[in-house]
Structures are given as structure tokens and as C-alpha cells.
């Protein structure tokens, strides 16, 4: 539902990528997808991703709300990125 959000970051080959999202589950689940520098999806959908980078470059995470629930439109979320 709605438009996805994206964030990009630089990663070195062999670096671990950890992404954790927090949100109100009563308003719908936020799903994260991880894309490598070539644009291939390598992880997700999940609210928590742990992945070892196979290549250096700019990686992208996409956040989506597949099904809106609850009383408000959309769902607020936060995420933590650890490299």
C-alpha cells in the first residue's frame, strides 16, 4: 500500500549489513528488502535483515507496507542500520 521508501549506503565487500525495523504491528507490517550494487534483491522481505556483503559499492534498502491495517493511513516506522 502506498509508495515504498528507499535508503542507500556504501558497503565494502565482506562487511556485515544489519537492518532492524520497528513499527506498530497493529497498523501493518513494514517489510525491508536489500539490494546489492547491481540492483539484485539479496534479502527480504523481513523486518530484520542480516547479510554479508558479497561486493563493494552502494547498497539499497527498500521499505514497504504490503497491507495497511489499523485506524490511520500508512504506518510510521524507524530503522537501525549497522555495518
PDB file of N, CA, C and O in Angstrom:
ATOM      1  N   UNK A   1       0.838  -1.162   0.000  1.00  0.00           N
ATOM      2  CA  UNK A   1       0.000   0.000   0.000  1.00  0.00           C
ATOM      3  C   UNK A   1       0.891   1.236   0.000  1.00  0.00           C
ATOM      4  O   UNK A   1       1.820   1.316   0.779  1.00  0.00           O
ATOM      5  N   UNK A   2       0.645   2.175  -0.834  1.00  0.00           N
ATOM      6  CA  UNK A   2       1.451   3.386  -0.874  1.00  0.00           C
ATOM      7  C   UNK A   2       2.781   3.165  -1.570  1.00  0.00           C
ATOM      8  O   UNK A   2       3.090   2.084  -2.055  1.00  0.00           O
ATOM      9  N   UNK A   3       3.575   4.207  -1.580  1.00  0.00           N
ATOM     10  CA  UNK A   3       4.877   4.174  -2.239  1.00  0.00           C
ATOM     11  C   UNK A   3       5.947   3.649  -1.288  1.00  0.00           C
ATOM     12  O   UNK A   3       5.948   3.981  -0.112  1.00  0.00           O
ATOM     13  N   UNK A   4       6.882   2.847  -1.797  1.00  0.00           N
ATOM     14  CA  UNK A   4       7.975   2.370  -0.940  1.00  0.00           C
ATOM     15  C   UNK A   4       8.962   3.496  -0.630  1.00  0.00           C
ATOM     16  O   UNK A   4       9.042   4.490  -1.349  1.00  0.00           O
ATOM     17  N   UNK A   5       9.691   3.316   0.460  1.00  0.00           N
ATOM     18  CA  UNK A   5      10.778   4.215   0.840  1.00  0.00           C
ATOM     19  C   UNK A   5      12.096   3.514   0.553  1.00  0.00           C
ATOM     20  O   UNK A   5      12.191   2.287   0.643  1.00  0.00           O
ATOM     21  N   UNK A   6      13.128   4.305   0.240  1.00  0.00           N
ATOM     22  CA  UNK A   6      14.451   3.757  -0.070  1.00  0.00           C
ATOM     23  C   UNK A   6      15.526   4.499   0.716  1.00  0.00           C
ATOM     24  O   UNK A   6      15.389   5.690   0.991  1.00  0.00           O
ATOM     25  N   UNK A   7      16.597   3.785   1.037  1.00  0.00           N
ATOM     26  CA  UNK A   7      17.788   4.399   1.609  1.00  0.00           C
ATOM     27  C   UNK A   7      18.989   3.673   1.024  1.00  0.00           C
ATOM     28  O   UNK A   7      18.941   2.459   0.817  1.00  0.00           O
ATOM     29  N   UNK A   8      20.058   4.398   0.733  1.00  0.00           N
ATOM     30  CA  UNK A   8      21.270   3.810   0.149  1.00  0.00           C
ATOM     31  C   UNK A   8      22.461   4.098   1.040  1.00  0.00           C
ATOM     32  O   UNK A   8      22.503   5.112   1.741  1.00  0.00           O
ATOM     33  N   UNK A   9      23.453   3.219   0.984  1.00  0.00           N
ATOM     34  CA  UNK A   9      24.639   3.341   1.823  1.00  0.00           C
ATOM     35  C   UNK A   9      25.788   2.591   1.173  1.00  0.00           C
ATOM     36  O   UNK A   9      25.588   1.659   0.397  1.00  0.00           O
ATOM     37  N   UNK A  10      27.008   3.005   1.498  1.00  0.00           N
ATOM     38  CA  UNK A  10      28.207   2.370   0.941  1.00  0.00           C
ATOM     39  C   UNK A  10      28.661   1.231   1.838  1.00  0.00           C
ATOM     40  O   UNK A  10      28.683   1.366   3.064  1.00  0.00           O
ATOM     41  N   UNK A  11      29.049   0.120   1.197  1.00  0.00           N
ATOM     42  CA  UNK A  11      29.470  -1.079   1.918  1.00  0.00           C
ATOM     43  C   UNK A  11      30.699  -1.656   1.220  1.00  0.00           C
ATOM     44  O   UNK A  11      30.794  -1.636  -0.014  1.00  0.00           O
ATOM     45  N   UNK A  12      31.631  -2.183   2.014  1.00  0.00           N
ATOM     46  CA  UNK A  12      32.794  -2.888   1.469  1.00  0.00           C
ATOM     47  C   UNK A  12      32.495  -4.381   1.419  1.00  0.00           C
ATOM     48  O   UNK A  12      31.756  -4.902   2.259  1.00  0.00           O
ATOM     49  N   UNK A  13      33.061  -5.052   0.445  1.00  0.00           N
ATOM     50  CA  UNK A  13      32.890  -6.498   0.331  1.00  0.00           C
ATOM     51  C   UNK A  13      33.315  -7.173   1.634  1.00  0.00           C
ATOM     52  O   UNK A  13      34.338  -6.824   2.226  1.00  0.00           O
ATOM     53  N   UNK A  14      32.515  -8.116   2.113  1.00  0.00           N
ATOM     54  CA  UNK A  14      32.797  -8.834   3.349  1.00  0.00           C
ATOM     55  C   UNK A  14      32.229  -8.177   4.591  1.00  0.00           C
ATOM     56  O   UNK A  14      32.269  -8.760   5.674  1.00  0.00           O
ATOM     57  N   UNK A  15      31.691  -6.975   4.437  1.00  0.00           N
ATOM     58  CA  UNK A  15      31.110  -6.265   5.570  1.00  0.00           C
ATOM     59  C   UNK A  15      29.719  -6.819   5.862  1.00  0.00           C
ATOM     60  O   UNK A  15      28.960  -7.143   4.949  1.00  0.00           O
ATOM     61  N   UNK A  16      29.383  -6.927   7.149  1.00  0.00           N
ATOM     62  CA  UNK A  16      28.049  -7.398   7.527  1.00  0.00           C
ATOM     63  C   UNK A  16      27.081  -6.225   7.529  1.00  0.00           C
ATOM     64  O   UNK A  16      27.410  -5.141   8.021  1.00  0.00           O
ATOM     65  N   UNK A  17      25.900  -6.456   6.990  1.00  0.00           N
ATOM     66  CA  UNK A  17      24.832  -5.455   6.955  1.00  0.00           C
ATOM     67  C   UNK A  17      23.724  -5.950   7.872  1.00  0.00           C
ATOM     68  O   UNK A  17      23.231  -7.068   7.701  1.00  0.00           O
ATOM     69  N   UNK A  18      23.343  -5.136   8.845  1.00  0.00           N
ATOM     70  CA  UNK A  18      22.248  -5.490   9.733  1.00  0.00           C
ATOM     71  C   UNK A  18      21.225  -4.361   9.712  1.00  0.00           C
ATOM     72  O   UNK A  18      21.573  -3.201   9.948  1.00  0.00           O
ATOM     73  N   UNK A  19      19.975  -4.718   9.416  1.00  0.00           N
ATOM     74  CA  UNK A  19      18.890  -3.742   9.345  1.00  0.00           C
ATOM     75  C   UNK A  19      17.758  -4.249  10.234  1.00  0.00           C
ATOM     76  O   UNK A  19      17.292  -5.384  10.064  1.00  0.00           O
ATOM     77  N   UNK A  20      17.335  -3.429  11.181  1.00  0.00           N
ATOM     78  CA  UNK A  20      16.219  -3.762  12.063  1.00  0.00           C
ATOM     79  C   UNK A  20      15.187  -2.650  11.993  1.00  0.00           C
ATOM     80  O   UNK A  20      15.537  -1.471  12.160  1.00  0.00           O
ATOM     81  N   UNK A  21      13.932  -3.004  11.751  1.00  0.00           N
ATOM     82  CA  UNK A  21      12.863  -2.017  11.703  1.00  0.00           C
ATOM     83  C   UNK A  21      11.978  -2.158  12.935  1.00  0.00           C
ATOM     84  O   UNK A  21      11.796  -3.251  13.460  1.00  0.00           O
ATOM     85  N   UNK A  22      11.445  -1.029  13.388  1.00  0.00           N
ATOM     86  CA  UNK A  22      10.460  -1.017  14.461  1.00  0.00           C
ATOM     87  C   UNK A  22       9.236  -0.267  13.954  1.00  0.00           C
ATOM     88  O   UNK A  22       9.351   0.732  13.238  1.00  0.00           O
ATOM     89  N   UNK A  23       8.054  -0.779  14.331  1.00  0.00           N
ATOM     90  CA  UNK A  23       6.791  -0.210  13.852  1.00  0.00           C
ATOM     91  C   UNK A  23       5.656  -0.738  14.718  1.00  0.00           C
ATOM     92  O   UNK A  23       5.834  -1.681  15.495  1.00  0.00           O
ATOM     93  N   UNK A  24       4.484  -0.148  14.567  1.00  0.00           N
ATOM     94  CA  UNK A  24       3.270  -0.596  15.258  1.00  0.00           C
ATOM     95  C   UNK A  24       2.624  -1.693  14.418  1.00  0.00           C
ATOM     96  O   UNK A  24       2.034  -1.415  13.373  1.00  0.00           O
ATOM     97  N   UNK A  25       2.738  -2.938  14.869  1.00  0.00           N
ATOM     98  CA  UNK A  25       2.185  -4.067  14.122  1.00  0.00           C
ATOM     99  C   UNK A  25       0.683  -3.988  13.922  1.00  0.00           C
ATOM    100  O   UNK A  25       0.145  -4.557  12.980  1.00  0.00           O
ATOM    101  N   UNK A  26      -0.010  -3.249  14.788  1.00  0.00           N
ATOM    102  CA  UNK A  26      -1.453  -3.080  14.636  1.00  0.00           C
ATOM    103  C   UNK A  26      -1.833  -2.245  13.431  1.00  0.00           C
ATOM    104  O   UNK A  26      -2.972  -2.279  12.973  1.00  0.00           O
ATOM    105  N   UNK A  27      -0.872  -1.491  12.904  1.00  0.00           N
ATOM    106  CA  UNK A  27      -1.109  -0.656  11.720  1.00  0.00           C
ATOM    107  C   UNK A  27      -0.612  -1.319  10.436  1.00  0.00           C
ATOM    108  O   UNK A  27      -0.761  -0.765   9.355  1.00  0.00           O
ATOM    109  N   UNK A  28      -0.018  -2.500  10.547  1.00  0.00           N
ATOM    110  CA  UNK A  28       0.506  -3.226   9.383  1.00  0.00           C
ATOM    111  C   UNK A  28       1.994  -3.449   9.510  1.00  0.00           C
ATOM    112  O   UNK A  28       2.694  -2.673  10.169  1.00  0.00           O
ATOM    113  N   UNK A  29       2.478  -4.516   8.910  1.00  0.00           N
ATOM    114  CA  UNK A  29       3.892  -4.868   8.975  1.00  0.00           C
ATOM    115  C   UNK A  29       4.707  -4.118   7.930  1.00  0.00           C
ATOM    116  O   UNK A  29       4.305  -4.046   6.772  1.00  0.00           O
ATOM    117  N   UNK A  30       5.842  -3.596   8.351  1.00  0.00           N
ATOM    118  CA  UNK A  30       6.793  -2.992   7.426  1.00  0.00           C
ATOM    119  C   UNK A  30       7.776  -4.080   7.008  1.00  0.00           C
ATOM    120  O   UNK A  30       8.317  -4.797   7.844  1.00  0.00           O
ATOM    121  N   UNK A  31       7.976  -4.222   5.717  1.00  0.00           N
ATOM    122  CA  UNK A  31       8.908  -5.216   5.192  1.00  0.00           C
ATOM    123  C   UNK A  31      10.091  -4.513   4.532  1.00  0.00           C
ATOM    124  O   UNK A  31       9.911  -3.548   3.795  1.00  0.00           O
ATOM    125  N   UNK A  32      11.293  -5.024   4.809  1.00  0.00           N
ATOM    126  CA  UNK A  32      12.516  -4.485   4.214  1.00  0.00           C
ATOM    127  C   UNK A  32      13.053  -5.463   3.178  1.00  0.00           C
ATOM    128  O   UNK A  32      12.966  -6.687   3.355  1.00  0.00           O
ATOM    129  N   UNK A  33      13.600  -4.926   2.099  1.00  0.00           N
ATOM    130  CA  UNK A  33      14.252  -5.695   1.042  1.00  0.00           C
ATOM    131  C   UNK A  33      15.636  -5.086   0.846  1.00  0.00           C
ATOM    132  O   UNK A  33      15.768  -3.866   0.790  1.00  0.00           O
ATOM    133  N   UNK A  34      16.652  -5.922   0.688  1.00  0.00           N
ATOM    134  CA  UNK A  34      18.017  -5.448   0.496  1.00  0.00           C
ATOM    135  C   UNK A  34      18.471  -5.741  -0.927  1.00  0.00           C
ATOM    136  O   UNK A  34      18.285  -6.869  -1.419  1.00  0.00           O
ATOM    137  N   UNK A  35      19.066  -4.734  -1.576  1.00  0.00           N
ATOM    138  CA  UNK A  35      19.537  -4.858  -2.957  1.00  0.00           C
ATOM    139  C   UNK A  35      21.034  -4.566  -3.009  1.00  0.00           C
ATOM    140  O   UNK A  35      21.505  -3.594  -2.411  1.00  0.00           O
ATOM    141  N   UNK A  36      21.755  -5.392  -3.758  1.00  0.00           N
ATOM    142  CA  UNK A  36      23.199  -5.196  -3.915  1.00  0.00           C
ATOM    143  C   UNK A  36      23.469  -4.109  -4.956  1.00  0.00           C
ATOM    144  O   UNK A  36      22.533  -3.574  -5.561  1.00  0.00           O
ATOM    145  N   UNK A  37      24.750  -3.754  -5.174  1.00  0.00           N
ATOM    146  CA  UNK A  37      25.065  -2.665  -6.113  1.00  0.00           C
ATOM    147  C   UNK A  37      24.578  -2.894  -7.550  1.00  0.00           C
ATOM    148  O   UNK A  37      24.376  -1.934  -8.289  1.00  0.00           O
ATOM    149  N   UNK A  38      24.370  -4.150  -7.949  1.00  0.00           N
ATOM    150  CA  UNK A  38      23.869  -4.414  -9.305  1.00  0.00           C
ATOM    151  C   UNK A  38      22.347  -4.316  -9.388  1.00  0.00           C
ATOM    152  O   UNK A  38      21.775  -4.436 -10.470  1.00  0.00           O
ATOM    153  N   UNK A  39      21.674  -4.109  -8.231  1.00  0.00           N
ATOM    154  CA  UNK A  39      20.216  -3.996  -8.209  1.00  0.00           C
ATOM    155  C   UNK A  39      19.502  -5.305  -7.953  1.00  0.00           C
ATOM    156  O   UNK A  39      18.271  -5.348  -7.981  1.00  0.00           O
ATOM    157  N   UNK A  40      20.244  -6.376  -7.678  1.00  0.00           N
ATOM    158  CA  UNK A  40      19.631  -7.678  -7.396  1.00  0.00           C
ATOM    159  C   UNK A  40      19.177  -7.740  -5.942  1.00  0.00           C
ATOM    160  O   UNK A  40      19.923  -7.349  -5.035  1.00  0.00           O
ATOM    161  N   UNK A  41      17.964  -8.248  -5.728  1.00  0.00           N
ATOM    162  CA  UNK A  41      17.475  -8.441  -4.370  1.00  0.00           C
ATOM    163  C   UNK A  41      18.234  -9.601  -3.734  1.00  0.00           C
ATOM    164  O   UNK A  41      18.287 -10.689  -4.296  1.00  0.00           O
ATOM    165  N   UNK A  42      18.826  -9.369  -2.560  1.00  0.00           N
ATOM    166  CA  UNK A  42      19.613 -10.400  -1.882  1.00  0.00           C
ATOM    167  C   UNK A  42      19.025 -10.806  -0.539  1.00  0.00           C
ATOM    168  O   UNK A  42      19.432 -11.823   0.027  1.00  0.00           O
ATOM    169  N   UNK A  43      18.067 -10.048  -0.015  1.00  0.00           N
ATOM    170  CA  UNK A  43      17.429 -10.395   1.255  1.00  0.00           C
ATOM    171  C   UNK A  43      16.063  -9.733   1.337  1.00  0.00           C
ATOM    172  O   UNK A  43      15.817  -8.711   0.711  1.00  0.00           O
ATOM    173  N   UNK A  44      15.186 -10.347   2.142  1.00  0.00           N
ATOM    174  CA  UNK A  44      13.852  -9.809   2.359  1.00  0.00           C
ATOM    175  C   UNK A  44      12.829 -10.569   1.550  1.00  0.00           C
ATOM    176  O   UNK A  44      13.190 -11.375   0.692  1.00  0.00           O
ATOM    177  N   UNK A  45      11.575 -10.403   1.841  1.00  0.00           N
ATOM    178  CA  UNK A  45      11.053  -9.423   2.784  1.00  0.00           C
ATOM    179  C   UNK A  45      11.197  -9.885   4.232  1.00  0.00           C
ATOM    180  O   UNK A  45      10.993 -11.049   4.550  1.00  0.00           O
ATOM    181  N   UNK A  46      11.542  -8.950   5.089  1.00  0.00           N
ATOM    182  CA  UNK A  46      11.687  -9.217   6.513  1.00  0.00           C
ATOM    183  C   UNK A  46      11.754  -7.885   7.255  1.00  0.00           C
ATOM    184  O   UNK A  46      12.123  -6.874   6.676  1.00  0.00           O
ATOM    185  N   UNK A  47      11.424  -7.904   8.538  1.00  0.00           N
ATOM    186  CA  UNK A  47      11.582  -6.690   9.344  1.00  0.00           C
ATOM    187  C   UNK A  47      12.977  -6.624   9.953  1.00  0.00           C
ATOM    188  O   UNK A  47      13.368  -5.618  10.524  1.00  0.00           O
ATOM    189  N   UNK A  48      13.741  -7.722   9.813  1.00  0.00           N
ATOM    190  CA  UNK A  48      15.112  -7.773  10.310  1.00  0.00           C
ATOM    191  C   UNK A  48      15.979  -8.510   9.291  1.00  0.00           C
ATOM    192  O   UNK A  48      15.650  -9.641   8.903  1.00  0.00           O
ATOM    193  N   UNK A  49      17.056  -7.883   8.855  1.00  0.00           N
ATOM    194  CA  UNK A  49      17.932  -8.471   7.835  1.00  0.00           C
ATOM    195  C   UNK A  49      19.360  -8.497   8.359  1.00  0.00           C
ATOM    196  O   UNK A  49      19.846  -7.493   8.907  1.00  0.00           O
ATOM    197  N   UNK A  50      20.022  -9.636   8.202  1.00  0.00           N
ATOM    198  CA  UNK A  50      21.463  -9.776   8.436  1.00  0.00           C
ATOM    199  C   UNK A  50      22.047 -10.384   7.171  1.00  0.00           C
ATOM    200  O   UNK A  50      21.623 -11.467   6.754  1.00  0.00           O
ATOM    201  N   UNK A  51      23.015  -9.694   6.561  1.00  0.00           N
ATOM    202  CA  UNK A  51      23.551 -10.165   5.280  1.00  0.00           C
ATOM    203  C   UNK A  51      25.021  -9.773   5.172  1.00  0.00           C
ATOM    204  O   UNK A  51      25.387  -8.644   5.515  1.00  0.00           O
ATOM    205  N   UNK A  52      25.848 -10.681   4.682  1.00  0.00           N
ATOM    206  CA  UNK A  52      27.264 -10.402   4.436  1.00  0.00           C
ATOM    207  C   UNK A  52      27.399  -9.905   2.996  1.00  0.00           C
ATOM    208  O   UNK A  52      26.988 -10.588   2.058  1.00  0.00           O
ATOM    209  N   UNK A  53      27.958  -8.711   2.830  1.00  0.00           N
ATOM    210  CA  UNK A  53      28.097  -8.116   1.503  1.00  0.00           C
ATOM    211  C   UNK A  53      29.072  -8.925   0.651  1.00  0.00           C
ATOM    212  O   UNK A  53      30.198  -9.174   1.070  1.00  0.00           O
ATOM    213  N   UNK A  54      28.618  -9.298  -0.531  1.00  0.00           N
ATOM    214  CA  UNK A  54      29.465 -10.035  -1.457  1.00  0.00           C
ATOM    215  C   UNK A  54      30.241  -9.139  -2.397  1.00  0.00           C
ATOM    216  O   UNK A  54      31.112  -9.611  -3.130  1.00  0.00           O
ATOM    217  N   UNK A  55      29.919  -7.840  -2.375  1.00  0.00           N
ATOM    218  CA  UNK A  55      30.629  -6.898  -3.249  1.00  0.00           C
ATOM    219  C   UNK A  55      30.610  -5.511  -2.622  1.00  0.00           C
ATOM    220  O   UNK A  55      29.743  -5.194  -1.810  1.00  0.00           O
ATOM    221  N   UNK A  56      31.573  -4.703  -3.017  1.00  0.00           N
ATOM    222  CA  UNK A  56      31.646  -3.320  -2.542  1.00  0.00           C
ATOM    223  C   UNK A  56      30.791  -2.432  -3.424  1.00  0.00           C
ATOM    224  O   UNK A  56      30.598  -2.719  -4.603  1.00  0.00           O
ATOM    225  N   UNK A  57      30.300  -1.350  -2.847  1.00  0.00           N
ATOM    226  CA  UNK A  57      29.544  -0.388  -3.628  1.00  0.00           C
ATOM    227  C   UNK A  57      28.379   0.168  -2.844  1.00  0.00           C
ATOM    228  O   UNK A  57      28.325   0.068  -1.618  1.00  0.00           O
ATOM    229  N   UNK A  58      27.432   0.751  -3.579  1.00  0.00           N
ATOM    230  CA  UNK A  58      26.248   1.352  -2.975  1.00  0.00           C
ATOM    231  C   UNK A  58      25.130   0.320  -2.914  1.00  0.00           C
ATOM    232  O   UNK A  58      24.689  -0.176  -3.954  1.00  0.00           O
ATOM    233  N   UNK A  59      24.713   0.006  -1.715  1.00  0.00           N
ATOM    234  CA  UNK A  59      23.628  -0.936  -1.464  1.00  0.00           C
ATOM    235  C   UNK A  59      22.364  -0.138  -1.151  1.00  0.00           C
ATOM    236  O   UNK A  59      22.434   1.001  -0.699  1.00  0.00           O
ATOM    237  N   UNK A  60      21.198  -0.742  -1.380  1.00  0.00           N
ATOM    238  CA  UNK A  60      19.925  -0.061  -1.172  1.00  0.00           C
ATOM    239  C   UNK A  60      18.995  -0.941  -0.351  1.00  0.00           C
ATOM    240  O   UNK A  60      18.916  -2.149  -0.574  1.00  0.00           O
ATOM    241  N   UNK A  61      18.286  -0.316   0.581  1.00  0.00           N
ATOM    242  CA  UNK A  61      17.221  -0.997   1.311  1.00  0.00           C
ATOM    243  C   UNK A  61      15.907  -0.324   0.934  1.00  0.00           C
ATOM    244  O   UNK A  61      15.835   0.893   0.792  1.00  0.00           O
ATOM    245  N   UNK A  62      14.894  -1.146   0.703  1.00  0.00           N
ATOM    246  CA  UNK A  62      13.555  -0.677   0.354  1.00  0.00           C
ATOM    247  C   UNK A  62      12.617  -1.087   1.478  1.00  0.00           C
ATOM    248  O   UNK A  62      12.678  -2.227   1.956  1.00  0.00           O
ATOM    249  N   UNK A  63      11.748  -0.168   1.903  1.00  0.00           N
ATOM    250  CA  UNK A  63      10.753  -0.458   2.929  1.00  0.00           C
ATOM    251  C   UNK A  63       9.368  -0.346   2.318  1.00  0.00           C
ATOM    252  O   UNK A  63       9.064   0.631   1.626  1.00  0.00           O
ATOM    253  N   UNK A  64       8.521  -1.351   2.580  1.00  0.00           N
ATOM    254  CA  UNK A  64       7.166  -1.351   2.046  1.00  0.00           C
ATOM    255  C   UNK A  64       6.167  -1.693   3.142  1.00  0.00           C
ATOM    256  O   UNK A  64       6.511  -2.322   4.141  1.00  0.00           O
ATOM    257  N   UNK A  65       4.930  -1.294   2.932  1.00  0.00           N
ATOM    258  CA  UNK A  65       3.795  -1.657   3.773  1.00  0.00           C
ATOM    259  C   UNK A  65       2.846  -2.452   2.884  1.00  0.00           C
ATOM    260  O   UNK A  65       2.036  -1.876   2.160  1.00  0.00           O
ATOM    261  N   UNK A  66       2.971  -3.794   2.878  1.00  0.00           N
ATOM    262  CA  UNK A  66       2.178  -4.589   1.936  1.00  0.00           C
ATOM    263  C   UNK A  66       0.676  -4.536   2.176  1.00  0.00           C
ATOM    264  O   UNK A  66      -0.097  -4.649   1.242  1.00  0.00           O
ATOM    265  N   UNK A  67       0.272  -4.360   3.433  1.00  0.00           N
ATOM    266  CA  UNK A  67      -1.149  -4.332   3.738  1.00  0.00           C
ATOM    267  C   UNK A  67      -1.397  -3.340   4.862  1.00  0.00           C
ATOM    268  O   UNK A  67      -0.896  -3.525   5.976  1.00  0.00           O
ATOM    269  N   UNK A  68      -2.146  -2.275   4.564  1.00  0.00           N
ATOM    270  CA  UNK A  68      -2.459  -1.267   5.577  1.00  0.00           C
ATOM    271  C   UNK A  68      -3.505  -1.833   6.536  1.00  0.00           C
ATOM    272  O   UNK A  68      -4.453  -2.482   6.125  1.00  0.00           O
ATOM    273  N   UNK A  69      -3.312  -1.602   7.809  1.00  0.00           N
ATOM    274  CA  UNK A  69      -4.250  -2.068   8.830  1.00  0.00           C
ATOM    275  C   UNK A  69      -4.437  -0.946   9.841  1.00  0.00           C
ATOM    276  O   UNK A  69      -3.774   0.079   9.776  1.00  0.00           O
ATOM    277  N   UNK A  70      -5.315  -1.144  10.774  1.00  0.00           N
ATOM    278  CA  UNK A  70      -5.498  -0.156  11.837  1.00  0.00           C
ATOM    279  C   UNK A  70      -6.289   1.053  11.383  1.00  0.00           C
ATOM    280  O   UNK A  70      -6.903   1.075  10.317  1.00  0.00           O
ATOM    281  N   UNK A  71      -6.242   2.081  12.210  1.00  0.00           N
ATOM    282  CA  UNK A  71      -7.105   3.250  12.011  1.00  0.00           C
ATOM    283  C   UNK A  71      -6.467   4.367  11.203  1.00  0.00           C
ATOM    284  O   UNK A  71      -7.166   5.203  10.647  1.00  0.00           O
ATOM    285  N   UNK A  72      -5.137   4.429  11.121  1.00  0.00           N
ATOM    286  CA  UNK A  72      -4.511   5.511  10.354  1.00  0.00           C
ATOM    287  C   UNK A  72      -4.051   4.996   8.992  1.00  0.00           C
ATOM    288  O   UNK A  72      -3.828   3.797   8.820  1.00  0.00           O
ATOM    289  N   UNK A  73      -3.907   5.901   8.057  1.00  0.00           N
ATOM    290  CA  UNK A  73      -3.404   5.537   6.742  1.00  0.00           C
ATOM    291  C   UNK A  73      -1.890   5.412   6.821  1.00  0.00           C
ATOM    292  O   UNK A  73      -1.216   6.313   7.300  1.00  0.00           O
ATOM    293  N   UNK A  74      -1.349   4.270   6.365  1.00  0.00           N
ATOM    294  CA  UNK A  74       0.093   4.050   6.413  1.00  0.00           C
ATOM    295  C   UNK A  74       0.519   3.545   7.779  1.00  0.00           C
ATOM    296  O   UNK A  74      -0.299   3.149   8.603  1.00  0.00           O
ATOM    297  N   UNK A  75       1.809   3.572   8.018  1.00  0.00           N
ATOM    298  CA  UNK A  75       2.366   3.157   9.298  1.00  0.00           C
ATOM    299  C   UNK A  75       3.718   3.843   9.483  1.00  0.00           C
ATOM    300  O   UNK A  75       4.563   3.800   8.599  1.00  0.00           O
ATOM    301  N   UNK A  76       3.901   4.451  10.622  1.00  0.00           N
ATOM    302  CA  UNK A  76       5.178   5.069  10.946  1.00  0.00           C
ATOM    303  C   UNK A  76       6.167   3.980  11.335  1.00  0.00           C
ATOM    304  O   UNK A  76       5.798   2.990  11.958  1.00  0.00           O
ATOM    305  N   UNK A  77       7.426   4.158  10.963  1.00  0.00           N
ATOM    306  CA  UNK A  77       8.446   3.167  11.316  1.00  0.00           C
ATOM    307  C   UNK A  77       9.782   3.859  11.495  1.00  0.00           C
ATOM    308  O   UNK A  77       9.979   5.001  11.101  1.00  0.00           O
ATOM    309  N   UNK A  78      10.692   3.130  12.095  1.00  0.00           N
ATOM    310  CA  UNK A  78      12.065   3.580  12.251  1.00  0.00           C
ATOM    311  C   UNK A  78      12.937   2.386  11.917  1.00  0.00           C
ATOM    312  O   UNK A  78      12.492   1.241  11.999  1.00  0.00           O
ATOM    313  N   UNK A  79      14.173   2.645  11.526  1.00  0.00           N
ATOM    314  CA  UNK A  79      15.077   1.523  11.271  1.00  0.00           C
ATOM    315  C   UNK A  79      16.470   1.854  11.760  1.00  0.00           C
ATOM    316  O   UNK A  79      16.861   3.018  11.854  1.00  0.00           O
ATOM    317  N   UNK A  80      17.186   0.804  12.103  1.00  0.00           N
ATOM    318  CA  UNK A  80      18.571   0.919  12.531  1.00  0.00           C
ATOM    319  C   UNK A  80      19.424   0.155  11.530  1.00  0.00           C
ATOM    320  O   UNK A  80      19.146  -0.999  11.223  1.00  0.00           O
ATOM    321  N   UNK A  81      20.453   0.806  11.019  1.00  0.00           N
ATOM    322  CA  UNK A  81      21.390   0.200  10.092  1.00  0.00           C
ATOM    323  C   UNK A  81      22.743   0.100  10.785  1.00  0.00           C
ATOM    324  O   UNK A  81      23.277   1.102  11.262  1.00  0.00           O
ATOM    325  N   UNK A  82      23.272  -1.110  10.859  1.00  0.00           N
ATOM    326  CA  UNK A  82      24.581  -1.316  11.448  1.00  0.00           C
ATOM    327  C   UNK A  82      25.474  -1.986  10.411  1.00  0.00           C
ATOM    328  O   UNK A  82      25.067  -2.955   9.766  1.00  0.00           O
ATOM    329  N   UNK A  83      26.681  -1.457  10.236  1.00  0.00           N
ATOM    330  CA  UNK A  83      27.637  -2.016   9.293  1.00  0.00           C
ATOM    331  C   UNK A  83      28.883  -2.460  10.034  1.00  0.00           C
ATOM    332  O   UNK A  83      29.256  -1.910  11.023  1.00  0.00           O
TER     333      UNK A  83
END
